[in-house]
């Protein structure tokens, strides 16, 4: 006998009503009310029972006749599509690009020439080497793919957060990716380059050395997608109405500035919140603080290309902003999260060859190969040639052609003509508005060759390294030592140090010391000697371009019962004024009762809110609260990690026993520990947090600092 449990008006999220009853076997049935939505099969047939499949008797065998059961299981069995072979882990959002400066004199592309034009767009951020379920804070390049739904069709810019790439010719891409991903015999490591195969390939591929400097830098452990730059990497071409070309590189800069975390922090974030980056973007958009980027271009002609030190077709090289300053032409904002992750983020299909009239390719041998690969990949992933019919991939302009049929065809034209030329009706060519490829003059011998102009593999690697601040250089050394320490073959470690010798002697020495090499290996053979005349460029450093603001960052406020309400309130006010956000962390998630009797709710219980999730922390504790937390390992880790990660820590005097028990003695108290004696101190503290980290502290908290501080070998 069914037993009625009660009626529900579905107040939480649904407007429809339902009745909940318990079935004979004790299972729960939710029965649609009079105005309720009725569950149906894919054929629209109403379903009476979604808890039990059809059987002979209550304990008998299943019957094939149960079409609802079979359809439901069949559909579930086919829910997955192949994950992307690279960049499998990703997160997307919708936004709008607005043009502020016209490039109408050098391109016919409307999106780049009509000032004020707002173009809807979709962006997908990703990591490269991990699978779909890998953690967000893997040390990895971030993909930065953009689809612009322009008035002239879709334009895809499929870039990264690093302006150069590992290889020069697309034919090496499968080797690079095989080497970076899990080793084929054992199926690990996941989302890590710290293993033999990767470094074996790299040490035998000197063209990757510039990229290696970038991936060993803090760029590959970003604080947030909102705080990374984007680069189109290749030299593209803009084309005007007369068919004249202008070379262009696309670069986008985050309004919040660049920021990264520390490696020790990244490792812990991956455990505490593997979705750290996607949650951060989701939160920022849904809380009404949408991230924004400026889109800049570097424009140049053949004359510059001919005199530039390197080949502009070589994707392992960049053009320093000091040589060609960035021209900011617009900005885009990401202000809408997806309705459905699968439909949008998973099914979005970016193709480098999707360009609109006025934008063209160059002969960059990496780009030429990509233009084949992406379309090919979509066929495999999305199962047929009609992936452009999926809403996220559909252009926002009419699509008219005679391509027809195929799997899941959703756009099926009416009428008799399905060919052209024809004597019926239908779309026709347009020599005036149609896409015209750049009419390049090409000559040459048919051969499998690499241009000699691509042969310098170390000079820009060195330029990048010398452009970093001391602490950034230290991080590059730390990362190399960490990764190469995971490499089992000593000859690979040595060969890598040999390459580093061609980049910077001190870096090579730091890494050799860090690895405990017995002797310095010989420099790796170089096709072209490293140039030492390339000047440092500030734009290549995260620290040198810092904005000095706490905007968009997050303060973690640890609070116990009896803590000073005035300080908590002042901190919250200061954070809000700084356009930042905060989370209250309490010993129990229900919250803490402050000294004025108010209850402040906890967003996190302390075990779920370690300090690695915050940009800075404040300890607002009562005497009893501090005494209690001083005995708690998690609370001590909260403080010692924040200290070890060079974060700013605000504290009330009563919190000192916890600070002490966290291993921070009186001698360790530095300018990054700021006492919150009175409410007004909160403002000063949050302003100081705008410096983001007290980097000097790292030299006293890290064993590897010794190797870094040692003088370079002669
Ligand atoms: Fe690629 C995906 C970026 C070289 C072949 N690539 C992919 C994505 C990004 C990049 C961001 C994810 C797209 C998404 O979000 O869906 N790839 C780059 C950059 C490169 C690059 C910046 C060098 C400058 N890629 C590259 C080469 C090849 C590929 C040389 C092959 C010859 N890439 C692919 C692919 C992927 C892809 C296999 C996998 C999934 C997809 O395309 O849609 O076709």
XYZ file of C-alpha atoms and ligand atoms in Angstrom:
758
model
C 0.000 0.000 0.000
C 1.347 3.418 -0.903
C 1.662 5.786 1.992
C 1.343 9.576 1.465
C 4.232 11.491 2.979
C 2.931 14.937 2.187
C 2.553 17.541 -0.501
C 5.239 19.917 -1.649
C 4.699 23.172 -3.425
C 8.320 22.976 -4.518
C 8.983 26.396 -3.090
C 12.738 25.987 -3.372
C 13.049 26.162 -7.124
C 10.027 24.724 -8.934
C 6.680 26.380 -9.353
C 4.882 23.059 -9.816
C 3.493 20.900 -7.038
C 3.981 17.221 -6.345
C 3.008 14.658 -3.772
C 5.558 12.382 -2.167
C 4.504 8.804 -1.400
C 6.302 5.699 -0.248
C 5.886 2.604 -2.428
C 5.408 -0.958 -1.308
C 9.124 -1.671 -1.361
C 9.838 1.451 0.675
C 10.959 3.492 -2.362
C 10.074 7.168 -2.746
C 7.740 8.301 -5.553
C 7.193 11.948 -6.350
C 3.820 12.177 -8.068
C 3.079 15.231 -10.223
C 0.283 17.420 -8.872
C -2.528 18.817 -10.969
C -0.357 21.677 -12.277
C 2.851 19.610 -12.143
C 5.217 18.840 -14.998
C 4.944 15.178 -15.939
C 8.087 13.112 -16.529
C 8.161 11.720 -20.069
C 10.281 9.466 -22.263
C 12.268 10.949 -25.152
C 9.186 10.260 -27.279
C 7.061 12.410 -24.977
C 5.167 9.498 -23.457
C 4.191 10.158 -19.821
C 5.969 7.938 -17.289
C 3.985 6.305 -14.462
C 6.845 4.749 -12.456
C 10.484 5.861 -12.588
C 11.605 3.806 -9.573
C 11.000 0.218 -10.719
C 11.507 -1.498 -14.054
C 8.934 -3.909 -15.435
C 9.299 -7.436 -14.038
C 7.357 -10.650 -13.720
C 6.210 -10.508 -10.127
C 7.761 -8.308 -7.461
C 10.952 -10.408 -7.326
C 11.015 -11.674 -10.926
C 13.122 -11.132 -14.085
C 13.109 -8.014 -16.252
C 10.988 -7.719 -19.397
C 12.351 -6.340 -22.684
C 8.996 -4.754 -23.229
C 9.843 -1.971 -20.766
C 10.715 0.701 -23.338
C 11.162 3.438 -20.739
C 13.751 1.442 -18.791
C 15.656 0.480 -21.938
C 15.623 4.006 -23.351
C 16.806 5.508 -20.048
C 19.732 3.111 -19.672
C 20.617 3.318 -23.383
C 20.789 7.096 -23.156
C 22.869 7.058 -19.996
C 25.317 4.580 -21.555
C 26.031 7.117 -24.297
C 26.342 10.285 -22.240
C 30.053 10.754 -22.786
C 31.694 12.043 -25.922
C 35.455 11.653 -26.369
C 37.256 14.216 -24.274
C 39.543 16.568 -26.141
C 42.880 14.881 -26.867
C 44.507 18.033 -25.455
C 42.935 20.810 -23.347
C 40.363 18.316 -22.019
C 39.816 20.180 -18.766
C 38.183 23.488 -19.444
C 35.657 26.038 -18.339
C 33.719 28.463 -20.492
C 31.661 31.625 -20.199
C 29.806 34.037 -22.461
C 30.662 37.672 -22.957
C 30.784 40.631 -25.282
C 33.615 42.264 -27.182
C 33.413 45.996 -27.806
C 35.642 47.742 -30.323
C 37.020 51.103 -29.201
C 39.647 51.809 -31.915
C 39.028 51.130 -35.575
C 41.498 49.194 -37.687
C 39.333 50.053 -40.709
C 42.339 51.413 -42.603
C 44.031 48.006 -42.655
C 41.237 45.440 -42.507
C 37.763 44.982 -43.898
C 36.759 42.871 -40.864
C 33.729 44.594 -39.374
C 34.496 43.366 -35.862
C 37.803 45.249 -36.040
C 36.632 48.353 -37.836
C 33.205 49.401 -36.574
C 33.827 51.324 -33.335
C 31.220 50.636 -30.678
C 30.252 47.365 -32.325
C 29.389 44.794 -29.654
C 30.129 41.222 -30.661
C 28.832 38.300 -28.605
C 31.533 35.803 -27.750
C 32.265 32.597 -25.891
C 35.570 31.902 -24.136
C 36.891 28.557 -22.932
C 39.872 28.405 -20.575
C 41.681 25.103 -20.195
C 44.739 23.194 -19.098
C 46.550 21.164 -21.737
C 47.834 17.880 -20.469
C 45.418 16.619 -17.808
C 42.232 14.717 -18.462
C 38.763 16.155 -17.923
C 38.783 15.411 -14.214
C 42.269 16.664 -13.449
C 42.810 19.443 -10.901
C 42.768 23.092 -11.940
C 46.129 24.040 -10.443
C 48.300 21.672 -12.484
C 51.497 23.358 -13.616
C 50.433 23.810 -17.199
C 49.812 26.251 -20.004
C 46.287 27.704 -19.911
C 44.328 27.571 -23.144
C 42.436 30.776 -23.920
C 40.024 30.052 -26.769
C 37.674 32.701 -28.055
C 34.751 32.388 -30.430
C 33.425 35.703 -31.730
C 29.947 35.499 -33.283
C 30.536 38.347 -35.725
C 28.202 39.848 -38.332
C 30.374 38.147 -40.956
C 30.395 34.692 -39.403
C 32.377 33.055 -36.620
C 35.947 34.051 -35.866
C 37.873 31.727 -33.552
C 41.094 32.804 -31.881
C 42.494 29.722 -30.181
C 45.276 30.993 -27.979
C 47.162 30.355 -24.773
C 48.238 32.397 -21.759
C 51.807 32.203 -23.063
C 52.895 34.006 -26.247
C 55.178 31.275 -27.577
C 54.929 27.543 -28.145
C 57.076 24.442 -27.625
C 57.590 23.487 -31.236
C 58.025 25.146 -34.601
C 56.427 22.611 -36.935
C 52.985 21.058 -36.455
C 54.338 17.617 -37.321
C 55.897 17.480 -33.826
C 52.616 18.139 -31.979
C 51.642 14.473 -31.409
C 55.155 13.757 -30.049
C 55.042 16.746 -27.714
C 51.633 15.778 -26.362
C 52.459 12.089 -26.028
C 55.580 13.000 -24.080
C 53.714 15.405 -21.788
C 50.720 13.203 -20.974
C 50.682 10.029 -18.874
C 53.370 7.544 -19.832
C 51.713 4.863 -21.965
C 52.785 1.762 -20.041
C 51.706 2.926 -16.565
C 48.998 5.484 -17.251
C 50.481 8.138 -14.952
C 51.419 10.800 -13.950
C 48.228 12.774 -14.437
C 48.387 16.439 -15.446
C 52.079 16.769 -14.716
C 55.163 17.380 -16.773
C 57.393 16.251 -13.911
C 58.350 12.902 -15.413
C 60.998 11.339 -17.621
C 59.157 11.265 -20.936
C 58.374 14.957 -20.969
C 61.877 16.053 -20.088
C 63.415 13.463 -22.385
C 61.517 14.973 -25.319
C 62.253 18.536 -24.209
C 65.953 17.929 -23.659
C 66.123 16.587 -27.229
C 64.109 19.515 -28.613
C 66.098 22.720 -28.101
C 63.474 24.797 -29.929
C 61.298 24.347 -26.795
C 63.718 26.208 -24.482
C 61.999 29.587 -24.693
C 58.647 27.969 -23.857
C 60.317 26.043 -21.032
C 61.299 29.309 -19.363
C 57.647 30.393 -19.522
C 56.177 27.129 -18.260
C 58.639 26.923 -15.399
C 57.685 30.464 -14.442
C 54.692 31.349 -12.268
C 52.586 31.864 -15.419
C 51.598 28.197 -15.353
C 50.125 28.302 -11.843
C 47.781 31.270 -12.162
C 45.707 32.549 -9.267
C 42.642 32.828 -11.481
C 41.555 32.704 -15.109
C 40.637 36.331 -14.439
C 44.314 37.103 -13.916
C 45.949 35.650 -17.013
C 46.977 37.212 -20.281
C 45.970 35.716 -23.609
C 47.973 35.444 -26.797
C 47.058 34.398 -30.322
C 50.720 33.254 -30.523
C 51.046 33.217 -34.318
C 51.531 36.148 -36.596
C 48.219 36.565 -38.421
C 47.394 38.945 -41.232
C 44.868 41.741 -41.580
C 43.710 42.391 -45.136
C 42.267 45.642 -46.484
C 39.813 46.203 -49.358
C 42.663 46.358 -51.896
C 44.056 43.045 -50.682
C 47.026 44.632 -48.903
C 48.214 42.740 -45.839
C 49.436 43.940 -42.421
C 50.939 41.486 -39.954
C 49.219 41.290 -36.586
C 49.677 39.589 -33.227
C 46.702 39.473 -30.853
C 47.246 39.952 -27.102
C 44.674 40.386 -24.369
C 45.425 41.833 -20.934
C 43.381 41.223 -17.792
C 42.044 44.378 -16.127
C 42.811 42.826 -12.710
C 46.477 42.386 -13.611
C 48.459 39.188 -13.587
C 48.767 37.004 -10.526
C 49.949 33.532 -9.725
C 50.152 31.284 -6.695
C 53.180 29.485 -5.327
C 53.925 25.876 -6.229
C 53.569 24.716 -2.612
C 50.197 26.444 -2.582
C 49.116 24.988 -5.935
C 49.776 21.460 -4.727
C 47.568 22.059 -1.686
C 44.827 23.882 -3.592
C 44.527 20.860 -5.867
C 43.583 18.808 -2.828
C 41.401 21.375 -1.059
C 39.510 22.531 -4.146
C 40.358 20.834 -7.457
C 37.777 23.155 -9.086
C 39.493 26.277 -7.788
C 39.681 28.102 -11.118
C 36.264 27.196 -12.422
C 34.613 28.006 -9.105
C 36.463 31.338 -9.025
C 35.169 32.319 -12.478
C 31.659 31.098 -11.752
C 31.591 33.053 -8.474
C 32.981 36.228 -10.002
C 30.373 36.235 -12.775
C 27.394 35.213 -10.647
C 28.333 37.708 -7.913
C 28.207 40.522 -10.447
C 31.930 41.200 -10.801
C 32.527 40.026 -14.377
C 36.159 39.859 -15.454
C 37.376 42.045 -18.255
C 40.290 42.024 -20.674
C 41.644 44.587 -23.086
C 42.371 43.358 -26.579
C 45.584 44.688 -28.008
C 47.352 44.230 -31.311
C 50.924 44.477 -32.455
C 50.901 45.632 -36.066
C 53.864 45.503 -38.423
C 54.860 45.248 -42.045
C 57.381 43.349 -44.150
C 60.017 45.976 -43.482
C 59.859 45.307 -39.737
C 59.624 41.547 -40.304
C 62.800 41.653 -42.402
C 64.821 43.588 -39.855
C 63.502 41.826 -36.713
C 66.106 39.596 -35.029
C 63.923 36.506 -35.476
C 61.490 35.074 -37.995
C 57.953 36.366 -37.384
C 56.653 33.024 -38.671
C 58.404 31.167 -35.841
C 55.964 30.479 -32.980
C 58.769 29.941 -30.486
C 59.492 33.688 -30.669
C 57.606 36.771 -29.557
C 57.939 40.406 -30.458
C 58.750 42.351 -27.278
C 56.218 45.069 -26.498
C 59.140 47.494 -26.220
C 59.837 46.869 -29.899
C 56.219 47.042 -31.075
C 53.993 48.575 -28.416
C 50.556 47.164 -27.963
C 47.716 49.119 -29.552
C 44.591 48.597 -27.446
C 41.602 48.354 -29.763
C 38.833 47.114 -27.534
C 37.851 45.092 -24.535
C 35.699 42.174 -23.647
C 33.814 41.219 -20.569
C 32.687 37.746 -19.523
C 29.379 38.248 -17.795
C 27.244 35.159 -18.377
C 27.824 31.667 -17.088
C 26.668 28.725 -19.153
C 23.206 27.234 -18.703
C 24.529 23.767 -19.273
C 28.178 22.747 -19.047
C 27.955 19.896 -21.551
C 25.937 21.745 -24.169
C 28.220 24.745 -24.187
C 31.665 24.202 -22.652
C 32.015 20.589 -23.707
C 30.491 20.859 -27.165
C 32.037 24.128 -28.218
C 34.242 23.485 -31.233
C 37.021 25.962 -31.873
C 38.835 25.875 -35.208
C 41.847 28.044 -35.983
C 40.740 28.177 -39.603
C 37.518 30.003 -38.676
C 38.401 33.514 -39.795
C 36.235 36.271 -41.231
C 36.854 38.478 -44.294
C 39.725 40.853 -43.543
C 41.626 38.396 -41.308
C 44.029 35.869 -42.769
C 46.797 33.416 -42.036
C 50.529 33.486 -42.500
C 52.822 30.598 -43.382
C 53.729 29.895 -39.744
C 54.275 26.118 -40.027
C 52.492 25.555 -36.734
C 49.422 27.514 -37.786
C 49.292 25.775 -41.155
C 49.153 22.405 -39.373
C 46.597 23.589 -36.821
C 44.306 24.653 -39.624
C 44.040 20.990 -40.617
C 43.890 19.497 -37.122
C 41.030 21.343 -35.460
C 38.328 20.543 -38.015
C 39.473 16.943 -38.056
C 39.273 16.784 -34.247
C 35.709 18.083 -34.141
C 34.541 15.293 -36.433
C 35.850 12.713 -33.982
C 34.641 14.447 -30.848
C 31.228 15.569 -31.935
C 30.494 12.577 -34.120
C 29.736 14.024 -37.536
C 30.056 16.957 -39.900
C 27.026 18.798 -38.468
C 28.669 20.038 -35.272
C 28.058 23.573 -36.541
C 24.321 22.949 -35.965
C 24.858 22.711 -32.189
C 23.690 26.056 -30.755
C 27.037 27.010 -29.157
C 28.769 26.557 -32.517
C 26.114 28.209 -34.675
C 27.031 31.538 -36.206
C 24.644 34.354 -35.295
C 24.162 35.110 -38.992
C 22.203 33.121 -41.584
C 23.993 30.047 -42.911
C 23.233 29.356 -46.573
C 24.862 26.582 -48.548
C 24.202 23.254 -50.189
C 25.945 21.034 -47.662
C 23.338 18.530 -46.575
C 22.388 15.466 -44.549
C 24.808 13.585 -42.291
C 24.440 12.643 -38.636
C 21.954 14.726 -36.645
C 21.298 17.266 -39.396
C 19.263 20.032 -37.739
C 19.387 22.625 -40.498
C 17.605 21.108 -43.493
C 16.916 23.541 -46.319
C 13.636 23.440 -48.207
C 13.373 23.680 -51.985
C 14.539 21.796 -55.038
C 18.071 23.004 -55.637
C 20.859 21.422 -53.593
C 23.695 22.255 -55.978
C 25.069 25.294 -57.650
C 25.167 26.753 -60.192
C 21.460 26.089 -60.599
C 18.503 27.594 -62.392
C 16.283 27.591 -59.310
C 16.588 29.669 -56.185
C 19.269 29.692 -53.522
C 22.398 31.412 -52.266
C 25.073 32.675 -54.656
C 28.725 33.737 -54.413
C 29.590 37.331 -53.542
C 32.919 38.572 -54.918
C 32.387 41.821 -53.000
C 31.611 40.604 -49.472
C 32.902 37.023 -49.668
C 36.112 35.816 -47.989
C 39.211 36.376 -50.103
C 42.458 34.694 -49.188
C 45.520 36.884 -49.079
C 47.138 36.703 -52.508
C 50.652 35.852 -51.383
C 53.440 35.255 -53.890
C 54.961 31.840 -53.142
C 58.063 30.240 -54.632
C 60.399 27.530 -53.442
C 61.587 23.985 -53.677
C 59.172 21.290 -52.501
C 60.997 19.810 -49.503
C 60.707 18.780 -45.874
C 62.845 21.533 -44.400
C 63.072 23.908 -41.448
C 64.001 27.476 -42.274
C 67.479 28.501 -41.090
C 65.831 31.663 -39.746
C 64.261 29.474 -37.012
C 67.592 28.181 -35.671
C 68.209 30.439 -32.635
C 66.695 28.566 -29.693
C 68.205 30.294 -26.686
C 68.352 34.077 -27.134
C 64.715 34.823 -26.324
C 64.756 32.226 -23.539
C 67.539 34.277 -22.006
C 65.712 37.541 -22.640
C 62.656 36.197 -20.817
C 64.763 35.008 -17.884
C 66.653 38.267 -17.422
C 63.382 40.204 -17.582
C 62.147 38.577 -14.367
C 62.550 39.949 -10.848
C 64.872 38.056 -8.491
C 62.054 36.148 -6.853
C 60.543 35.230 -10.214
C 63.928 33.938 -11.315
C 64.093 31.923 -8.116
C 60.708 30.374 -8.889
C 61.919 29.319 -12.333
C 64.925 27.658 -10.701
C 62.705 26.009 -8.072
C 60.335 24.665 -10.703
C 63.150 23.231 -12.809
C 64.691 21.560 -9.770
C 61.315 20.165 -8.710
C 60.476 18.777 -12.148
C 63.925 17.394 -12.903
C 64.098 15.799 -9.441
C 61.113 13.673 -10.527
C 63.054 12.571 -13.621
C 64.752 9.258 -12.934
C 67.390 9.330 -15.670
C 70.388 11.370 -14.620
C 71.488 11.877 -18.230
C 68.224 13.718 -18.955
C 68.744 15.989 -15.928
C 72.275 16.719 -17.083
C 71.288 17.439 -20.652
C 68.691 19.907 -19.388
C 71.272 21.717 -17.288
C 73.432 21.796 -20.431
C 70.625 23.696 -22.178
C 70.260 26.065 -19.227
C 73.948 26.932 -19.570
C 73.072 28.398 -22.973
C 70.420 30.561 -21.317
C 71.889 31.858 -18.058
C 74.900 30.624 -16.097
C 73.404 31.438 -12.710
C 70.196 29.600 -13.502
C 72.189 26.562 -14.645
C 74.233 26.714 -11.448
C 71.144 27.024 -9.233
C 69.535 24.021 -10.885
C 72.736 21.954 -10.842
C 73.110 22.723 -7.117
C 69.454 22.002 -6.464
C 69.751 18.645 -8.209
C 73.023 17.874 -6.435
C 74.879 17.269 -9.716
C 78.484 16.252 -9.066
C 79.878 18.374 -11.874
C 78.556 20.971 -14.251
C 77.736 19.291 -17.579
C 78.919 20.680 -20.904
C 76.666 23.222 -22.614
C 74.221 21.622 -25.060
C 75.317 21.994 -28.679
C 73.659 25.092 -30.130
C 72.937 25.768 -33.809
C 73.210 29.499 -33.109
C 75.089 31.116 -30.247
C 72.931 32.855 -27.629
C 72.620 36.609 -28.129
C 73.348 38.607 -25.020
C 72.361 41.961 -26.485
C 68.592 41.563 -26.146
C 67.455 43.914 -23.389
C 65.137 42.898 -20.538
C 61.475 43.674 -21.129
C 59.233 44.555 -18.173
C 56.105 43.298 -19.947
C 57.448 39.754 -19.619
C 57.371 39.859 -15.814
C 54.301 39.367 -13.666
C 55.784 41.287 -10.730
C 56.909 44.274 -12.787
C 53.432 44.739 -14.225
C 51.546 44.322 -10.909
C 48.631 46.701 -10.366
C 49.065 47.065 -6.593
C 45.397 46.517 -5.920
C 43.375 43.966 -3.949
C 40.451 44.253 -6.367
C 38.999 40.886 -7.326
C 40.941 39.110 -4.585
C 39.621 37.229 -1.563
C 40.296 37.766 2.139
C 39.770 34.854 4.533
C 38.645 36.072 7.972
C 39.083 33.490 10.720
C 36.667 34.266 13.539
C 35.858 32.605 16.866
C 33.167 33.162 19.489
C 33.792 36.325 21.464
C 35.856 38.003 18.691
C 35.669 41.771 18.316
C 32.640 42.647 16.196
C 34.022 46.113 15.379
C 37.114 44.613 13.731
C 35.111 42.066 11.745
C 32.778 44.784 10.474
C 35.657 47.117 9.620
C 37.417 44.371 7.661
C 34.277 43.585 5.692
C 33.757 47.274 4.901
C 37.373 47.687 3.782
C 37.215 44.604 1.581
C 33.996 45.722 -0.084
C 35.446 49.213 -0.619
C 38.476 47.618 -2.291
C 36.116 45.723 -4.687
C 37.383 42.482 -3.219
C 35.472 39.652 -1.547
C 35.783 37.858 1.763
C 34.844 34.594 3.418
C 34.253 34.060 7.120
C 35.894 30.933 8.461
C 34.752 29.613 11.819
C 35.484 26.536 13.955
C 31.891 25.396 13.269
C 30.156 26.316 10.025
C 27.055 27.592 11.843
C 29.165 30.626 12.703
C 30.534 32.506 15.690
C 28.893 34.800 18.244
C 30.887 38.025 18.403
C 31.540 40.155 21.480
C 28.465 42.301 20.795
C 26.216 39.254 20.649
C 25.789 39.158 16.862
C 26.083 35.847 15.085
C 28.374 35.915 12.064
C 27.723 32.971 9.775
C 30.625 30.845 8.642
C 31.095 30.308 4.905
C 33.627 27.598 5.714
C 34.380 25.406 8.676
C 38.091 25.828 9.247
C 38.887 22.353 7.886
C 37.202 23.272 4.584
C 38.668 26.748 4.348
C 42.466 26.438 4.489
C 44.387 29.666 3.955
C 45.583 28.534 0.508
C 42.121 29.449 -0.787
C 42.630 33.123 0.111
C 44.888 35.912 -1.084
C 45.350 37.204 2.448
C 43.978 36.236 5.849
C 42.878 37.970 9.032
C 42.780 36.313 12.435
C 40.080 37.906 14.569
C 40.054 35.737 17.669
C 39.031 35.998 21.284
C 41.389 34.888 24.086
C 39.484 31.616 24.486
C 39.178 31.156 20.741
C 42.923 31.566 20.221
C 43.696 29.155 23.077
C 41.366 26.561 21.533
C 42.736 26.949 17.991
C 46.338 26.902 19.220
C 45.782 23.192 19.916
C 44.285 22.497 16.499
C 46.542 21.238 13.686
C 44.277 22.643 10.945
C 44.229 26.095 12.543
C 48.002 26.044 12.923
C 48.363 25.019 9.250
C 46.028 27.875 8.336
C 48.465 30.360 9.823
C 51.770 28.696 8.981
C 50.750 28.171 5.341
C 49.668 31.787 4.987
C 53.026 32.823 6.423
C 54.994 30.334 4.300
C 53.203 31.521 1.196
C 54.321 35.093 1.899
C 50.773 36.327 2.419
C 49.700 39.330 4.408
C 48.210 38.364 7.763
C 46.092 40.708 9.844
C 45.663 39.732 13.499
C 44.136 40.915 16.732
C 46.454 40.837 19.758
C 44.461 37.974 21.229
C 45.395 35.825 18.237
C 49.120 35.863 19.097
C 49.130 32.484 20.925
C 47.892 30.800 17.740
C 50.512 32.616 15.643
C 53.180 31.474 18.080
C 51.995 27.849 18.061
C 51.965 27.988 14.250
C 55.741 28.342 14.473
C 55.989 32.080 13.878
C 58.097 33.383 16.732
C 58.706 36.967 17.731
C 61.787 37.125 15.499
C 59.760 36.072 12.496
C 57.219 38.867 12.819
C 57.710 40.998 9.693
C 55.988 43.797 7.815
C 53.508 41.313 6.386
C 51.963 40.669 9.810
C 49.732 43.617 10.567
C 48.074 44.111 13.925
C 44.384 44.983 13.879
C 44.330 46.964 17.119
C 41.436 49.175 16.201
C 38.822 49.235 13.494
C 40.762 51.839 11.440
C 43.660 49.378 11.011
C 41.462 47.237 8.808
C 41.678 49.805 6.004
C 45.486 49.960 6.161
C 45.667 46.185 6.229
C 43.467 45.714 3.144
C 45.389 48.444 1.298
C 48.658 46.654 2.071
C 47.113 43.404 0.834
C 47.120 45.081 -2.592
C 50.837 44.237 -2.745
C 49.531 40.644 -2.880
C 52.619 38.975 -1.364
C 55.595 39.928 0.779
C 58.114 38.224 -1.483
C 61.183 38.975 0.644
C 59.818 36.614 3.285
C 60.356 33.682 0.942
C 64.098 34.025 1.248
C 63.788 33.205 4.948
C 61.211 30.443 4.687
C 62.542 28.318 1.829
C 65.517 25.970 1.933
C 66.077 26.428 -1.813
C 66.729 30.115 -1.227
C 70.278 29.137 -0.250
C 71.058 27.717 -3.697
C 69.439 30.727 -5.305
C 71.389 33.221 -3.222
C 74.739 31.505 -3.901
C 76.957 33.376 -6.371
C 77.128 32.012 -9.922
C 80.036 29.733 -10.748
C 82.730 31.411 -12.766
Fe 45.850 23.171 -30.182
C 42.891 22.255 -28.854
C 45.825 26.048 -28.259
C 48.996 24.011 -31.327
C 45.772 20.537 -32.280
N 44.619 23.970 -28.802
C 43.436 23.438 -28.393
C 42.821 24.294 -27.430
C 43.654 25.358 -27.257
C 44.779 25.163 -28.137
C 43.448 26.538 -26.341
C 41.502 24.027 -26.720
C 40.340 24.473 -27.537
C 39.072 24.407 -26.726
O 38.970 25.139 -25.725
O 38.212 23.623 -27.100
N 47.180 24.690 -29.812
C 46.927 25.818 -29.078
C 47.984 26.766 -29.275
C 48.882 26.190 -30.115
C 48.368 24.887 -30.462
C 48.047 28.149 -28.655
C 50.165 26.727 -30.669
C 50.388 27.986 -30.887
N 47.151 22.399 -31.514
C 48.389 22.892 -31.866
C 48.969 22.100 -32.921
C 48.042 21.108 -33.194
C 46.920 21.322 -32.312
C 50.308 22.352 -33.569
C 48.092 19.985 -34.205
C 48.831 19.967 -35.274
N 44.575 21.622 -30.477
C 44.717 20.684 -31.431
C 43.546 19.740 -31.509
C 42.590 20.329 -30.409
C 43.390 21.482 -29.861
C 43.953 18.315 -31.316
C 42.112 19.343 -29.402
C 40.681 19.648 -29.093
C 40.289 20.562 -30.109
O 41.387 20.849 -30.922
O 39.179 21.005 -30.257
O 42.947 19.758 -32.763
